[in-house]
Amino acid sequence: MEIIQQTPHVREDKTLLVLTHLSQLLHYVVGFGGLIVPLIIWAANKERVQELDENGKAILNFQISLIVYALLSIPAILLLGLGLIALLGIVVVGFVLPIVNAVRVNRGEKPNYYISIKFLS
């Protein structure tokens, strides 16, 4: 008996890649979902859409890094309010970088979340 392995059809879908990056902005619109929605999109389509695995890992690393930075800046609030400046920076970077990387992915470039800690590789 011969076993035939079928490989899933991998397609290129820049629209889904852009929407995955922009779905991080749900934190600012709804108040939650900026980590959950990209995680669901990545888990459901990482083997079917070209480059989604790489982009999804970059997004999840970025979102987890923002959470870690926010948790670290909370005790820093007691140190002359430096934590408030850090939280403001996290909010600005968390809003700007998904938009910048959505544009980069639409142009065919790789995403660059430069402040990310590599949790997933």
PDB file of N, CA and C in Angstrom, residues 2-10 47:
ATOM      1  N   GLU A   2       0.589   2.152  -0.859  1.00  0.00           N
ATOM      2  CA  GLU A   2       1.361   3.380  -0.982  1.00  0.00           C
ATOM      3  C   GLU A   2       0.639   4.516  -0.274  1.00  0.00           C
ATOM      4  N   ILE A   3       1.387   5.229   0.534  1.00  0.00           N
ATOM      5  CA  ILE A   3       0.816   6.361   1.259  1.00  0.00           C
ATOM      6  C   ILE A   3       1.127   7.622   0.475  1.00  0.00           C
ATOM      7  N   ILE A   4       0.116   8.360   0.165  1.00  0.00           N
ATOM      8  CA  ILE A   4       0.264   9.612  -0.576  1.00  0.00           C
ATOM      9  C   ILE A   4       0.030  10.751   0.389  1.00  0.00           C
ATOM     10  N   GLN A   5       1.031  11.599   0.504  1.00  0.00           N
ATOM     11  CA  GLN A   5       0.889  12.758   1.381  1.00  0.00           C
ATOM     12  C   GLN A   5       0.512  13.962   0.547  1.00  0.00           C
ATOM     13  N   GLN A   6      -0.532  14.593   0.952  1.00  0.00           N
ATOM     14  CA  GLN A   6      -0.959  15.792   0.259  1.00  0.00           C
ATOM     15  C   GLN A   6      -0.466  17.007   1.046  1.00  0.00           C
ATOM     16  N   THR A   7       0.213  17.881   0.348  1.00  0.00           N
ATOM     17  CA  THR A   7       0.642  19.114   0.992  1.00  0.00           C
ATOM     18  C   THR A   7      -0.448  20.155   0.814  1.00  0.00           C
ATOM     19  N   PRO A   8      -0.718  20.923   1.842  1.00  0.00           N
ATOM     20  CA  PRO A   8      -1.753  21.949   1.712  1.00  0.00           C
ATOM     21  C   PRO A   8      -1.326  23.013   0.700  1.00  0.00           C
ATOM     22  N   HIS A   9      -2.295  23.528   0.004  1.00  0.00           N
ATOM     23  CA  HIS A   9      -2.030  24.571  -0.993  1.00  0.00           C
ATOM     24  C   HIS A   9      -1.677  25.870  -0.279  1.00  0.00           C
ATOM     25  N   VAL A  10      -0.497  26.386  -0.550  1.00  0.00           N
ATOM     26  CA  VAL A  10      -0.038  27.626   0.070  1.00  0.00           C
ATOM     27  C   VAL A  10      -0.283  28.750  -0.922  1.00  0.00           C
ATOM     28  N   GLU A  47      -0.250  27.764   7.934  1.00  0.00           N
ATOM     29  CA  GLU A  47       0.220  26.780   6.955  1.00  0.00           C
ATOM     30  C   GLU A  47      -0.411  26.968   5.592  1.00  0.00           C
TER      31      GLU A  47
END
